[in-house]
Amino acid sequence: MIYDRILLRFGDLTLKGKNQKEFIKALHKLVALKMEGLNVEIDYQHDRIYIHLLDENQEKVIERLKYVSGISSYSFVVKSDKDINVIKETALKLMKEVVNTKSTFKVNTKRTDKNYSLRSMEITKAVSGYVLSNHKLLSVDVHNPDVELNIELRNDACYLYNTNVRAMGGYPVGTAGKGLLMLSGGIDSPVAGYLAMKQGVEIECIHFESTPLTSIESAQKVVDLVKKMAKFAPNNKINVHFIPFKEIHMALLDYVPEAYNITIMRRMMYRIATELAKRRNCLCLINGESVGQVASQTLRSMNTINSVTNYPILRPLCTYDKLDIISISKYIDCYDLSIKPFEDCCTVYVPKAPATAPKIDKAEQYEKAFDYETLVKKAVDNVNSICISADSDIDLPLMGLEVTEVIEMLKMKK
Ligand code: ATP
Ligand code: MG
């Protein structure tokens, strides 16, 4: 292959005004981290990055790029000397490599080196004329060409390419601050976490677990999902906080009318998540709610549930169609895990007729029946936290153990 570099473009980071420098610095750092261990040389510039492939397999680099937020698109490029004769030769070589059936083409030139002796149009003419007369299969079509040959004349060198591939987009993960993702074992919440990271939010995860009411496999599922999501995180690592939820769960079954069980359970989750978010310096909560999806996600339910916190709550999926959510879930390789049928604290007890329009005053009244504040505090104080990396081999084959014991074991293993 004639291509020896991959050019990474930053997308709308340029819109960021004063923050621009910070964003670019963060992106440089992120690319360096994600390319760690590969035999490449990285050229960091203020408006783009070049990854020089050396003898590295380009597929490997492309696979890693899938996980870098803040890159809008990339192109395979060849770097050439700025001498017009060298550019012509390089262009011809490139076109010989990519075109082997009768095709039309067009040359686009962008000249950022304003001191260059030829203007863009003159470069275009010189190169297209040369390629045309030396490549028998090519003819020119400026309106609807089969192949475009792009030439960028910059201060340091000339770059030629003819591909432009869309990349992850968004902002470098971490530049927006940190949020706490409410992570269940379902399809939605990992997708919500991915979309938040893509938008620049670094995440930690909170999971409400009710072992031994629920099986240890449902906790394993959370661990496995986090491993997948960790590939998008700055250091390929994400902190996960397991909240012991069994006691609250039991109290709800004892004291709360069935129709309000889910409403109040979710109010408890929001209270606990808000408290933990404060302790972990997270600036928002994130969850996988989608308007109308289930009884607890009608707008009325969301009002009654949301009223226990004044923390910002990001719901990246609030208007998403389930099919679109599923296709992202597959893209981030979480789908097969998410559909594994292990129960979690939401599915272990499902009321027959949950309230779809629960009222705040009624929820408050039912909550008076038990000392929930003490339970909430106890749950937060007894959190079990663990840092999970993308390549960790955490396996919880330990039926019957409570998550507390498992986490203790994992910490010892580390
Ligand atoms: P599904 O894909 O089946 O909808 P879900 O995880 O979205 O799964 P919901 O009951 O719709 O399940 O829950 C809405 C949101 O509440 C979840 O997306 C998640 O953010 C949060 N949530 C639910 N259960 C838990 C839990 N056990 N721990 C942490 N967060 C949870
Ligand atoms: Mg859901």
mmCIF file of N, CA and C in Angstrom, residues 185-187 190-191 221 225 228 322 325-340:
data_model
loop_
_atom_site.group_PDB
_atom_site.id
_atom_site.type_symbol
_atom_site.label_atom_id
_atom_site.label_comp_id
_atom_site.label_asym_id
_atom_site.label_seq_id
_atom_site.Cartn_x
_atom_site.Cartn_y
_atom_site.Cartn_z
ATOM 1 N N GLY A 185 -28.405 -4.399 34.197
ATOM 2 C CA GLY A 185 -27.849 -5.385 33.267
ATOM 3 C C GLY A 185 -28.575 -5.378 31.930
ATOM 4 N N GLY A 186 -29.437 -4.353 31.725
ATOM 5 C CA GLY A 186 -30.264 -4.341 30.520
ATOM 6 C C GLY A 186 -29.549 -3.819 29.284
ATOM 7 N N ILE A 187 -30.339 -3.539 28.265
ATOM 8 C CA ILE A 187 -29.766 -3.078 27.000
ATOM 9 C C ILE A 187 -29.470 -1.578 27.059
ATOM 10 N N PRO A 190 -25.993 0.561 29.245
ATOM 11 C CA PRO A 190 -24.649 0.635 28.648
ATOM 12 C C PRO A 190 -24.611 1.564 27.432
ATOM 13 N N VAL A 191 -25.718 1.580 26.683
ATOM 14 C CA VAL A 191 -25.778 2.470 25.513
ATOM 15 C C VAL A 191 -25.770 3.933 25.980
ATOM 16 N N LYS A 221 -22.710 -10.091 35.050
ATOM 17 C CA LYS A 221 -23.144 -9.451 33.809
ATOM 18 C C LYS A 221 -22.751 -7.972 33.810
ATOM 19 N N LEU A 225 -20.267 -6.129 31.222
ATOM 20 C CA LEU A 225 -20.672 -4.946 30.447
ATOM 21 C C LEU A 225 -19.678 -3.804 30.649
ATOM 22 N N LYS A 228 -16.629 -4.083 28.537
ATOM 23 C CA LYS A 228 -16.858 -3.609 27.162
ATOM 24 C C LYS A 228 -16.817 -2.083 27.104
ATOM 25 N N LYS A 322 -36.427 1.947 20.372
ATOM 26 C CA LYS A 322 -35.705 0.779 20.898
ATOM 27 C C LYS A 322 -34.802 0.127 19.830
ATOM 28 N N ILE A 325 -31.607 1.896 19.726
ATOM 29 C CA ILE A 325 -30.811 1.577 20.922
ATOM 30 C C ILE A 325 -30.126 0.226 20.722
ATOM 31 N N ILE A 326 -30.887 -0.721 20.184
ATOM 32 C CA ILE A 326 -30.329 -2.066 19.969
ATOM 33 C C ILE A 326 -29.167 -2.020 18.977
ATOM 34 N N SER A 327 -29.309 -1.201 17.952
ATOM 35 C CA SER A 327 -28.204 -1.215 16.983
ATOM 36 C C SER A 327 -26.937 -0.598 17.593
ATOM 37 N N ILE A 328 -27.081 0.387 18.474
ATOM 38 C CA ILE A 328 -25.875 0.908 19.154
ATOM 39 C C ILE A 328 -25.329 -0.137 20.124
ATOM 40 N N SER A 329 -26.239 -0.820 20.801
ATOM 41 C CA SER A 329 -25.827 -1.851 21.750
ATOM 42 C C SER A 329 -24.987 -2.929 21.040
ATOM 43 N N LYS A 330 -25.402 -3.275 19.821
ATOM 44 C CA LYS A 330 -24.620 -4.252 19.051
ATOM 45 C C LYS A 330 -23.286 -3.657 18.634
ATOM 46 N N TYR A 331 -23.316 -2.402 18.246
ATOM 47 C CA TYR A 331 -22.090 -1.744 17.802
ATOM 48 C C TYR A 331 -21.029 -1.723 18.915
ATOM 49 N N ILE A 332 -21.473 -1.497 20.145
ATOM 50 C CA ILE A 332 -20.490 -1.457 21.248
ATOM 51 C C ILE A 332 -20.290 -2.846 21.862
ATOM 52 N N ASP A 333 -20.837 -3.856 21.213
ATOM 53 C CA ASP A 333 -20.612 -5.242 21.579
ATOM 54 C C ASP A 333 -21.176 -5.611 22.951
ATOM 55 N N CYS A 334 -22.251 -4.933 23.350
ATOM 56 C CA CYS A 334 -22.863 -5.240 24.644
ATOM 57 C C CYS A 334 -24.132 -6.081 24.504
ATOM 58 N N TYR A 335 -24.697 -6.109 23.313
ATOM 59 C CA TYR A 335 -26.041 -6.687 23.140
ATOM 60 C C TYR A 335 -26.153 -8.127 23.630
ATOM 61 N N ASP A 336 -25.219 -8.979 23.195
ATOM 62 C CA ASP A 336 -25.312 -10.400 23.572
ATOM 63 C C ASP A 336 -25.245 -10.589 25.083
ATOM 64 N N LEU A 337 -24.498 -9.714 25.747
ATOM 65 C CA LEU A 337 -24.442 -9.781 27.213
ATOM 66 C C LEU A 337 -25.751 -9.277 27.810
ATOM 67 N N SER A 338 -26.226 -8.158 27.288
ATOM 68 C CA SER A 338 -27.422 -7.529 27.858
ATOM 69 C C SER A 338 -28.649 -8.431 27.791
ATOM 70 N N ILE A 339 -28.727 -9.246 26.754
ATOM 71 C CA ILE A 339 -29.942 -10.067 26.643
ATOM 72 C C ILE A 339 -29.851 -11.392 27.412
ATOM 73 N N LYS A 340 -28.721 -11.627 28.060
ATOM 74 C CA LYS A 340 -28.652 -12.818 28.916
ATOM 75 C C LYS A 340 -29.713 -12.703 30.008
#
